[in-house]
PDB file of C-alpha atoms in Angstrom:
ATOM      1  CA  MET A   1      88.527 129.797  96.780  1.00 66.00           C
ATOM      2  CA  PRO A   2      92.181 129.607  98.106  1.00 76.00           C
ATOM      3  CA  SER A   3      93.511 127.177 100.190  1.00 81.00           C
ATOM      4  CA  GLU A   4      96.452 126.669 102.538  1.00 86.00           C
ATOM      5  CA  TYR A   5      97.381 123.474 100.604  1.00 91.00           C
ATOM      6  CA  ASP A   6      97.454 125.567  97.879  1.00 87.00           C
ATOM      7  CA  ASP A   7     101.107 125.510  95.591  1.00 89.00           C
ATOM      8  CA  SER A   8     101.316 121.843  96.943  1.00 94.00           C
ATOM      9  CA  ASP A   9     100.579 118.354  96.490  1.00 96.00           C
ATOM     10  CA  VAL A  10      97.758 118.063  98.744  1.00 97.00           C
ATOM     11  CA  GLN A  11      94.255 118.701  96.694  1.00 95.00           C
ATOM     12  CA  PRO A  12      91.879 120.326  98.182  1.00 95.00           C
ATOM     13  CA  LEU A  13      89.174 118.735  98.071  1.00 95.00           C
ATOM     14  CA  ASP A  14      84.835 119.668  97.946  1.00 94.00           C
ATOM     15  CA  ALA A  15      82.679 117.170  98.372  1.00 94.00           C
ATOM     16  CA  ALA A  16      82.183 115.657  94.846  1.00 95.00           C
ATOM     17  CA  GLY A  17      86.166 115.810  94.723  1.00 94.00           C
ATOM     18  CA  LEU A  18      85.875 113.306  97.802  1.00 94.00           C
ATOM     19  CA  GLN A  19      83.583 111.134  95.698  1.00 93.00           C
ATOM     20  CA  THR A  20      85.306 110.969  92.799  1.00 93.00           C
ATOM     21  CA  ALA A  21      88.896 110.036  94.631  1.00 91.00           C
ATOM     22  CA  ALA A  22      86.685 107.239  96.162  1.00 90.00           C
ATOM     23  CA  GLU A  23      84.988 105.827  93.439  1.00 90.00           C
ATOM     24  CA  SER A  24      88.603 106.037  92.154  1.00 89.00           C
ATOM     25  CA  GLY A  25      90.300 103.413  94.448  1.00 86.00           C
ATOM     26  CA  THR A  26      93.187 105.223  94.433  1.00 89.00           C
ATOM     27  CA  PRO A  27      94.183 105.156  98.491  1.00 93.00           C
ATOM     28  CA  MET A  28      94.348 108.889  99.884  1.00 96.00           C
ATOM     29  CA  LEU A  29      95.328 110.264 103.192  1.00 97.00           C
ATOM     30  CA  VAL A  30      92.331 113.203 104.462  1.00 97.00           C
ATOM     31  CA  THR A  31      92.507 115.830 105.889  1.00 97.00           C
ATOM     32  CA  PHE A  32      89.602 116.466 107.326  1.00 97.00           C
ATOM     33  CA  TYR A  33      89.893 120.578 108.692  1.00 96.00           C
ATOM     34  CA  ALA A  34      88.792 123.902 109.797  1.00 96.00           C
ATOM     35  CA  PRO A  35      90.619 127.246 108.513  1.00 94.00           C
ATOM     36  CA  TRP A  36      89.720 129.142 111.643  1.00 95.00           C
ATOM     37  CA  CYS A  37      91.031 126.116 113.850  1.00 95.00           C
ATOM     38  CA  GLY A  38      94.452 126.359 115.060  1.00 96.00           C
ATOM     39  CA  HIS A  39      95.786 122.692 115.173  1.00 96.00           C
ATOM     40  CA  CYS A  40      95.027 122.847 111.489  1.00 96.00           C
ATOM     41  CA  VAL A  41      96.665 125.943 110.708  1.00 95.00           C
ATOM     42  CA  GLN A  42      99.518 124.781 112.357  1.00 96.00           C
ATOM     43  CA  MET A  43      99.250 120.953 110.660  1.00 97.00           C
ATOM     44  CA  VAL A  44      99.590 122.710 107.138  1.00 97.00           C
ATOM     45  CA  PRO A  45     103.373 122.265 106.829  1.00 97.00           C
ATOM     46  CA  GLU A  46     103.758 118.951 108.645  1.00 97.00           C
ATOM     47  CA  PHE A  47     100.761 117.364 106.063  1.00 97.00           C
ATOM     48  CA  LYS A  48     102.273 119.475 102.750  1.00 97.00           C
ATOM     49  CA  LYS A  49     105.733 117.218 103.533  1.00 97.00           C
ATOM     50  CA  ALA A  50     103.657 114.075 103.530  1.00 97.00           C
ATOM     51  CA  ALA A  51     101.897 115.095 100.424  1.00 97.00           C
ATOM     52  CA  ALA A  52     105.103 115.806  98.521  1.00 96.00           C
ATOM     53  CA  ALA A  53     107.092 112.432  99.811  1.00 96.00           C
ATOM     54  CA  LEU A  54     104.257 110.384  99.209  1.00 96.00           C
ATOM     55  CA  LYS A  55     103.590 111.680  95.735  1.00 92.00           C
ATOM     56  CA  SER A  56     105.856 108.920  94.306  1.00 91.00           C
ATOM     57  CA  SER A  57     104.512 105.828  96.866  1.00 90.00           C
ATOM     58  CA  GLY A  58     101.017 105.997  94.385  1.00 89.00           C
ATOM     59  CA  VAL A  59      98.848 107.755  97.992  1.00 95.00           C
ATOM     60  CA  ALA A  60      97.552 110.765  96.914  1.00 96.00           C
ATOM     61  CA  VAL A  61      96.858 113.002  99.699  1.00 97.00           C
ATOM     62  CA  GLY A  62      94.373 115.534  99.808  1.00 97.00           C
ATOM     63  CA  ALA A  63      91.531 118.093 102.142  1.00 97.00           C
ATOM     64  CA  VAL A  64      88.374 119.224 102.660  1.00 96.00           C
ATOM     65  CA  ASN A  65      87.358 122.283 104.089  1.00 96.00           C
ATOM     66  CA  CYS A  66      84.544 121.109 106.740  1.00 95.00           C
ATOM     67  CA  ASP A  67      83.916 124.900 106.926  1.00 93.00           C
ATOM     68  CA  ALA A  68      83.112 124.772 103.453  1.00 94.00           C
ATOM     69  CA  GLU A  69      81.842 121.461 103.600  1.00 93.00           C
ATOM     70  CA  LYS A  70      80.046 120.713 105.961  1.00 91.00           C
ATOM     71  CA  GLY A  71      77.830 117.914 104.727  1.00 93.00           C
ATOM     72  CA  VAL A  72      80.714 116.241 104.523  1.00 93.00           C
ATOM     73  CA  ALA A  73      81.740 116.147 108.296  1.00 92.00           C
ATOM     74  CA  GLN A  74      78.381 115.386 109.047  1.00 92.00           C
ATOM     75  CA  SER A  75      78.116 112.238 106.874  1.00 92.00           C
ATOM     76  CA  LEU A  76      81.432 110.944 108.021  1.00 92.00           C
ATOM     77  CA  GLY A  77      80.910 111.560 112.030  1.00 92.00           C
ATOM     78  CA  ILE A  78      83.958 114.557 112.301  1.00 93.00           C
ATOM     79  CA  LYS A  79      83.277 116.379 116.018  1.00 88.00           C
ATOM     80  CA  GLY A  80      86.673 117.346 116.234  1.00 92.00           C
ATOM     81  CA  PHE A  81      89.304 119.092 114.207  1.00 96.00           C
ATOM     82  CA  PRO A  82      91.396 118.225 112.472  1.00 97.00           C
ATOM     83  CA  ALA A  83      90.342 114.722 110.962  1.00 97.00           C
ATOM     84  CA  VAL A  84      92.762 112.941 109.658  1.00 97.00           C
ATOM     85  CA  LYS A  85      91.735 109.599 107.494  1.00 97.00           C
ATOM     86  CA  PHE A  86      93.070 106.882 105.256  1.00 96.00           C
ATOM     87  CA  MET A  87      90.593 106.577 102.658  1.00 94.00           C
ATOM     88  CA  HIS A  88      91.109 103.529  99.770  1.00 92.00           C
ATOM     89  CA  ASN A  89      88.067 102.325  97.660  1.00 87.00           C
ATOM     90  CA  GLY A  90      85.990 104.780  99.585  1.00 86.00           C
ATOM     91  CA  LYS A  91      86.441 103.002 103.692  1.00 90.00           C
ATOM     92  CA  PHE A  92      88.232 105.010 106.080  1.00 94.00           C
ATOM     93  CA  THR A  93      90.340 104.411 108.500  1.00 94.00           C
ATOM     94  CA  ASP A  94      91.134 107.271 111.652  1.00 95.00           C
ATOM     95  CA  TYR A  95      94.996 107.997 111.863  1.00 96.00           C
ATOM     96  CA  GLN A  96      95.157 109.059 115.446  1.00 94.00           C
ATOM     97  CA  GLY A  97      98.936 109.626 115.727  1.00 94.00           C
ATOM     98  CA  PRO A  98     101.144 112.798 116.350  1.00 95.00           C
ATOM     99  CA  ARG A  99     100.910 115.441 113.909  1.00 96.00           C
ATOM    100  CA  LYS A 100     104.390 115.599 111.912  1.00 97.00           C
ATOM    101  CA  SER A 101     104.594 114.273 108.195  1.00 96.00           C
ATOM    102  CA  ALA A 102     106.626 111.703 108.898  1.00 97.00           C
ATOM    103  CA  ASP A 103     104.028 109.297 111.051  1.00 97.00           C
ATOM    104  CA  PHE A 104     101.536 110.885 108.447  1.00 97.00           C
ATOM    105  CA  VAL A 105     103.320 109.431 105.678  1.00 97.00           C
ATOM    106  CA  ALA A 106     104.398 106.088 107.485  1.00 96.00           C
ATOM    107  CA  PHE A 107     100.687 105.491 108.607  1.00 97.00           C
ATOM    108  CA  ALA A 108      99.376 105.925 105.049  1.00 96.00           C
ATOM    109  CA  GLN A 109     102.026 103.959 103.179  1.00 95.00           C
ATOM    110  CA  GLY A 110     100.865 100.800 105.678  1.00 94.00           C
ATOM    111  CA  GLN A 111      97.638 101.150 104.951  1.00 94.00           C
ATOM    112  CA  ALA A 112      97.968 101.153 100.795  1.00 92.00           C
ATOM    113  CA  ARG A 113     100.542  98.186 101.709  1.00 90.00           C
ATOM    114  CA  LEU A 114      97.617  96.750 104.096  1.00 89.00           C
ATOM    115  CA  ALA A 115      95.094  97.612 100.947  1.00 82.00           C
ATOM    116  CA  LEU A 116      97.560  96.157  97.991  1.00 77.00           C
ATOM    117  CA  LEU A 117      97.538  92.728 100.325  1.00 82.00           C
ATOM    118  CA  LYS A 118      93.931  92.665 100.861  1.00 71.00           C
ATOM    119  CA  SER A 119      93.112  93.556  96.878  1.00 71.00           C
ATOM    120  CA  ARG A 120      95.440  90.687  96.546  1.00 66.00           C
ATOM    121  CA  ALA A 121      94.326  87.889  98.934  1.00 67.00           C
ATOM    122  CA  LEU A 122      90.316  88.994  97.052  1.00 62.00           C
ATOM    123  CA  GLY A 123      91.390  88.034  94.070  1.00 57.00           C
ATOM    124  CA  VAL A 124      93.147  85.663  94.830  1.00 55.00           C
ATOM    125  CA  LEU A 125      90.199  84.523  96.991  1.00 56.00           C
ATOM    126  CA  ARG A 126      87.736  84.810  93.977  1.00 60.00           C
ATOM    127  CA  SER A 127      89.686  82.778  91.561  1.00 59.00           C
ATOM    128  CA  SER A 128      89.795  79.368  94.229  1.00 59.00           C
ATOM    129  CA  LYS A 129      86.192  80.351  94.428  1.00 57.00           C
ATOM    130  CA  LEU A 130      85.770  80.223  90.546  1.00 58.00           C
ATOM    131  CA  ALA A 131      88.120  77.307  89.991  1.00 57.00           C
ATOM    132  CA  MET A 132      86.293  75.550  92.508  1.00 58.00           C
ATOM    133  CA  SER A 133      82.983  76.238  91.219  1.00 59.00           C
ATOM    134  CA  LYS A 134      83.475  75.291  87.408  1.00 59.00           C
ATOM    135  CA  LEU A 135      85.181  71.514  89.314  1.00 58.00           C
ATOM    136  CA  LEU A 136      82.006  71.093  91.027  1.00 65.00           C
ATOM    137  CA  HIS A 137      80.166  71.442  87.580  1.00 63.00           C
ATOM    138  CA  MET A 138      81.995  69.723  85.064  1.00 60.00           C
ATOM    139  CA  PRO A 139      80.140  66.156  84.412  1.00 63.00           C
ATOM    140  CA  GLN A 140      81.391  63.451  87.051  1.00 60.00           C
ATOM    141  CA  ALA A 141      84.169  61.729  84.355  1.00 56.00           C
ATOM    142  CA  GLU A 142      85.735  65.223  83.497  1.00 58.00           C
ATOM    143  CA  GLY A 143      85.611  65.806  87.526  1.00 54.00           C
ATOM    144  CA  ALA A 144      86.951  62.807  87.988  1.00 56.00           C
ATOM    145  CA  ALA A 145      89.973  62.956  85.458  1.00 57.00           C
ATOM    146  CA  ALA A 146      91.041  66.830  86.612  1.00 56.00           C
ATOM    147  CA  ALA A 147      90.555  65.689  89.792  1.00 57.00           C
ATOM    148  CA  ALA A 148      92.951  62.779  90.014  1.00 59.00           C
ATOM    149  CA  ALA A 149      95.256  65.088  87.649  1.00 61.00           C
ATOM    150  CA  ALA A 150      95.422  67.625  90.481  1.00 57.00           C
TER     151      ALA A 150
END
């Protein structure tokens, strides 16, 4: 089925494609739209420009036709169109700003940076928990020597 986003850097997504994208871990800006919606149609050129601008930044851009994928809109609680969300690791953040490419790009890049920082912080937290666990489970003499050396 042809999409308003054909011949652009926006990936048309169905429910399975959205699930695959969520599981991939790639940050993604997604619009949920209806082809009959005037605001959605007006937003298409701006969203295409945003996709082109985001292409080199590691943020993918997708579009879900909610007329064809009614279950997706329902499962995400989408009640109006267009709805734009940033998705990373299956979690969604709503976009509420202007429908201009520069605003989409700024939002997506900011959310991607935030996701990266959270991921790094989680990694540090996990490695420090692991180090602490190893230290606490060392035999007493080894633990005291390791603590004294630190």
